[in-house]
mmCIF file of C-alpha atoms in Angstrom:
data_model
loop_
_atom_site.group_PDB
_atom_site.id
_atom_site.type_symbol
_atom_site.label_atom_id
_atom_site.label_comp_id
_atom_site.label_asym_id
_atom_site.label_seq_id
_atom_site.Cartn_x
_atom_site.Cartn_y
_atom_site.Cartn_z
ATOM 1 C CA MET A 1 13.518 -5.854 8.767
ATOM 2 C CA ARG A 2 13.358 -8.361 5.980
ATOM 3 C CA GLN A 3 16.090 -8.488 3.262
ATOM 4 C CA ASN A 4 15.420 -6.679 0.203
ATOM 5 C CA ALA A 5 15.982 -9.980 -1.984
ATOM 6 C CA GLU A 6 13.106 -11.627 0.060
ATOM 7 C CA VAL A 7 10.736 -8.794 -0.670
ATOM 8 C CA ALA A 8 11.712 -8.615 -4.198
ATOM 9 C CA GLU A 9 11.109 -12.311 -4.603
ATOM 10 C CA GLN A 10 7.485 -11.992 -3.103
ATOM 11 C CA ILE A 11 6.693 -9.148 -5.303
ATOM 12 C CA LEU A 12 7.857 -11.038 -8.463
ATOM 13 C CA GLN A 13 5.802 -14.168 -7.366
ATOM 14 C CA ARG A 14 2.645 -12.011 -7.186
ATOM 15 C CA LEU A 15 2.976 -10.595 -10.569
ATOM 16 C CA THR A 16 1.282 -12.123 -13.605
ATOM 17 C CA VAL A 17 4.546 -11.807 -15.640
ATOM 18 C CA PRO A 18 7.710 -13.717 -14.784
ATOM 19 C CA ALA A 19 10.190 -10.745 -15.218
ATOM 20 C CA VAL A 20 10.357 -7.008 -14.546
ATOM 21 C CA ARG A 21 12.894 -4.307 -15.157
ATOM 22 C CA LEU A 22 15.212 -3.573 -12.226
ATOM 23 C CA ASP A 23 14.186 -0.049 -11.665
ATOM 24 C CA HIS A 24 10.615 -1.069 -11.238
ATOM 25 C CA LEU A 25 11.349 -3.730 -8.895
ATOM 26 C CA ALA A 26 13.597 -1.500 -6.727
ATOM 27 C CA GLU A 27 10.691 1.087 -6.669
ATOM 28 C CA ALA A 28 8.267 -1.699 -5.484
ATOM 29 C CA VAL A 29 10.559 -2.960 -2.953
ATOM 30 C CA GLU A 30 10.971 0.477 -1.524
ATOM 31 C CA GLN A 31 7.150 0.924 -1.427
ATOM 32 C CA ARG A 32 6.632 -2.485 0.214
ATOM 33 C CA SER A 33 9.254 -2.231 2.702
ATOM 34 C CA GLY A 34 8.945 1.357 3.494
ATOM 35 C CA ALA A 35 12.724 2.038 3.314
ATOM 36 C CA SER A 36 15.185 2.846 0.740
ATOM 37 C CA VAL A 37 17.050 0.051 -0.999
ATOM 38 C CA GLY A 38 20.050 2.280 -1.486
ATOM 39 C CA GLY A 39 19.465 2.543 -5.323
ATOM 40 C CA HIS A 40 18.900 -0.172 -7.950
ATOM 41 C CA HIS A 41 22.624 -0.973 -7.972
ATOM 42 C CA VAL A 42 22.409 -2.117 -4.355
ATOM 43 C CA LEU A 43 19.371 -4.220 -4.999
ATOM 44 C CA LEU A 44 21.055 -5.834 -8.030
ATOM 45 C CA GLN A 45 23.970 -6.806 -5.974
ATOM 46 C CA GLU A 46 21.790 -8.444 -3.478
ATOM 47 C CA LEU A 47 19.821 -10.358 -6.096
ATOM 48 C CA ARG A 48 23.028 -11.449 -8.091
ATOM 49 C CA ALA A 49 24.240 -12.885 -4.604
ATOM 50 C CA ARG A 50 21.175 -15.329 -4.686
ATOM 51 C CA PRO A 51 21.613 -17.111 -8.110
ATOM 52 C CA ASP A 52 19.505 -19.988 -6.918
ATOM 53 C CA ARG A 53 16.549 -17.586 -6.594
ATOM 54 C CA PHE A 54 16.960 -14.910 -9.270
ATOM 55 C CA ARG A 55 18.183 -14.759 -12.897
ATOM 56 C CA ILE A 56 19.452 -11.361 -14.068
ATOM 57 C CA LEU A 57 19.227 -10.626 -17.730
ATOM 58 C CA ASN A 58 21.269 -7.661 -18.899
ATOM 59 C CA PRO A 59 20.098 -6.432 -22.361
ATOM 60 C CA TRP A 60 23.382 -4.653 -23.212
ATOM 61 C CA ILE A 61 25.890 -7.640 -23.142
ATOM 62 C CA GLY A 62 28.290 -8.228 -26.050
ATOM 63 C CA PRO A 63 30.862 -6.078 -27.938
ATOM 64 C CA TRP A 64 28.991 -2.816 -27.854
ATOM 65 C CA ARG A 65 28.552 -2.966 -23.958
ATOM 66 C CA THR A 66 31.613 -0.668 -23.226
ATOM 67 C CA ALA A 67 30.329 1.906 -25.902
ATOM 68 C CA MET A 68 26.966 1.995 -24.128
ATOM 69 C CA ARG A 69 28.290 2.404 -20.580
ATOM 70 C CA ARG A 70 28.103 6.206 -20.756
ATOM 71 C CA HIS A 71 24.259 6.042 -21.368
ATOM 72 C CA GLU A 72 21.772 5.847 -18.530
ATOM 73 C CA GLY A 73 18.173 5.187 -18.781
ATOM 74 C CA PRO A 74 15.524 2.475 -18.276
ATOM 75 C CA GLY A 75 16.313 0.657 -21.607
ATOM 76 C CA PHE A 76 19.847 -0.073 -20.106
ATOM 77 C CA LEU A 77 18.733 -1.537 -17.000
ATOM 78 C CA PRO A 78 18.690 -5.411 -16.487
ATOM 79 C CA TRP A 79 15.576 -7.420 -16.022
ATOM 80 C CA VAL A 80 14.896 -9.712 -12.919
ATOM 81 C CA ILE A 81 13.303 -13.104 -12.966
ATOM 82 C CA ALA A 82 12.202 -15.081 -9.785
ATOM 83 C CA LEU A 83 13.253 -18.690 -10.467
ATOM 84 C CA ARG A 84 11.070 -20.181 -7.490
ATOM 85 C CA VAL A 85 7.505 -21.215 -8.576
ATOM 86 C CA PRO A 86 4.962 -18.779 -7.231
ATOM 87 C CA ARG A 87 1.462 -19.669 -5.834
ATOM 88 C CA THR A 88 -0.920 -20.803 -8.562
ATOM 89 C CA PRO A 89 -3.451 -18.029 -9.354
ATOM 90 C CA ARG A 90 -7.046 -18.883 -9.849
ATOM 91 C CA GLY A 91 -9.661 -17.499 -12.259
ATOM 92 C CA PRO A 92 -10.290 -17.308 -16.144
ATOM 93 C CA GLY A 93 -7.283 -17.742 -18.189
ATOM 94 C CA CYS A 94 -4.954 -18.765 -15.273
ATOM 95 C CA ARG A 95 -4.076 -22.237 -16.727
ATOM 96 C CA SER A 96 -2.829 -20.511 -19.867
ATOM 97 C CA LEU A 97 -1.057 -17.774 -17.786
ATOM 98 C CA VAL A 98 0.556 -20.208 -15.508
ATOM 99 C CA SER A 99 1.709 -22.408 -18.339
ATOM 100 C CA MET A 100 3.199 -19.435 -20.220
ATOM 101 C CA THR A 101 4.816 -17.977 -17.115
ATOM 102 C CA GLU A 102 6.484 -21.207 -16.037
ATOM 103 C CA SER A 103 7.767 -21.805 -19.595
ATOM 104 C CA LEU A 104 9.383 -18.384 -19.610
ATOM 105 C CA ARG A 105 10.824 -19.026 -16.219
ATOM 106 C CA ALA A 106 12.227 -22.298 -17.219
ATOM 107 C CA ILE A 107 13.774 -20.741 -20.362
ATOM 108 C CA ALA A 108 15.430 -18.039 -18.239
ATOM 109 C CA ALA A 109 16.630 -20.547 -15.639
ATOM 110 C CA ARG A 110 18.565 -22.485 -18.326
ATOM 111 C CA LEU A 111 19.739 -19.482 -20.383
ATOM 112 C CA ASP A 112 23.356 -18.691 -21.025
ATOM 113 C CA SER A 113 23.373 -15.096 -19.707
ATOM 114 C CA ASP A 114 26.655 -14.391 -21.405
ATOM 115 C CA CYS A 115 25.371 -15.082 -24.947
ATOM 116 C CA PRO A 116 23.982 -11.912 -26.425
ATOM 117 C CA SER A 117 21.779 -13.763 -28.824
ATOM 118 C CA SER A 118 20.201 -16.016 -26.182
ATOM 119 C CA VAL A 119 19.496 -13.018 -23.904
ATOM 120 C CA ALA A 120 17.902 -10.989 -26.630
ATOM 121 C CA ARG A 121 15.655 -13.969 -27.607
ATOM 122 C CA CYS A 122 14.770 -14.423 -23.956
ATOM 123 C CA LEU A 123 14.041 -10.693 -23.475
ATOM 124 C CA GLY A 124 11.727 -10.822 -26.647
ATOM 125 C CA LEU A 125 9.908 -13.638 -25.249
ATOM 126 C CA LEU A 126 9.347 -11.923 -21.946
ATOM 127 C CA VAL A 127 8.107 -8.757 -23.678
ATOM 128 C CA ALA A 128 5.711 -10.840 -25.735
ATOM 129 C CA GLY A 129 4.714 -12.712 -22.484
ATOM 130 C CA ARG A 130 3.878 -9.401 -20.907
ATOM 131 C CA GLU A 131 1.478 -8.642 -23.782
ATOM 132 C CA VAL A 132 -0.181 -12.031 -23.473
ATOM 133 C CA ALA A 133 -0.506 -11.623 -19.741
ATOM 134 C CA ARG A 134 -2.151 -8.330 -20.297
ATOM 135 C CA HIS A 135 -4.536 -9.667 -22.836
ATOM 136 C CA LEU A 136 -5.519 -12.585 -20.572
ATOM 137 C CA HIS A 137 -6.116 -10.255 -17.701
ATOM 138 C CA THR A 138 -8.192 -7.882 -19.840
ATOM 139 C CA SER A 139 -10.248 -10.839 -21.126
ATOM 140 C CA ALA A 140 -10.765 -12.079 -17.714
ATOM 141 C CA GLU A 141 -12.044 -8.699 -16.564
ATOM 142 C CA ASN A 142 -14.387 -8.472 -19.513
ATOM 143 C CA GLN A 143 -15.763 -11.887 -18.955
ATOM 144 C CA ALA A 144 -16.271 -11.063 -15.235
ATOM 145 C CA GLU A 145 -18.221 -7.880 -16.210
ATOM 146 C CA ARG A 146 -20.359 -9.742 -18.818
ATOM 147 C CA HIS A 147 -21.218 -12.297 -16.102
ATOM 148 C CA SER A 148 -22.153 -9.863 -13.451
ATOM 149 C CA SER A 149 -24.376 -7.827 -15.855
ATOM 150 C CA SER A 150 -26.072 -10.906 -17.159
ATOM 151 C CA ALA A 151 -26.365 -12.185 -13.573
ATOM 152 C CA SER A 152 -28.308 -8.921 -12.634
ATOM 153 C CA THR A 153 -30.823 -9.375 -15.503
ATOM 154 C CA ASP A 154 -31.016 -13.258 -15.343
ATOM 155 C CA THR A 155 -33.513 -14.660 -12.786
ATOM 156 C CA SER A 156 -32.247 -18.217 -13.164
ATOM 157 C CA GLU A 157 -30.033 -19.751 -10.634
ATOM 158 C CA SER A 158 -26.270 -19.792 -11.484
ATOM 159 C CA PRO A 159 -24.255 -23.050 -11.087
ATOM 160 C CA LEU A 160 -21.516 -20.951 -9.739
ATOM 161 C CA PRO A 161 -21.284 -19.720 -6.011
ATOM 162 C CA ALA A 162 -21.759 -16.073 -5.627
ATOM 163 C CA ALA A 163 -18.088 -15.605 -4.608
ATOM 164 C CA ALA A 164 -16.954 -17.175 -7.845
ATOM 165 C CA ALA A 165 -18.956 -14.766 -10.013
#
């Protein structure tokens, strides 16, 4: 059986966003591997043991951290970023998406994770990046639909191969 960290890295590299919240990642690892990861705390320990491959961003650092320990919930869980460069996707909007993702990954890799304001700024960029990725993906789907509907009514030969349409 592969280690959970390897499965998590593969999942993160296939996403169109560079970071995901720990609970979502733990659920995806369990689905992919077919076995329990032992809770997101166990996965977090495994990921922290690989600082060359993952960056963990805790949204609740700073003086208020001890006051917030009694609260549980998704807003209090860390975010995970894979630091290795994934395979380059292809398609409409991919250059923009790859450029944005690599920029966010580079910012996270050089981040002082003990500085609350740096972590807050980085998390803000990651959330904005998720919205941009969602928009690019939606635009690409709409473009593909327009192309397929025009191809069905247009009798002229397309310069693109059928597989690229």
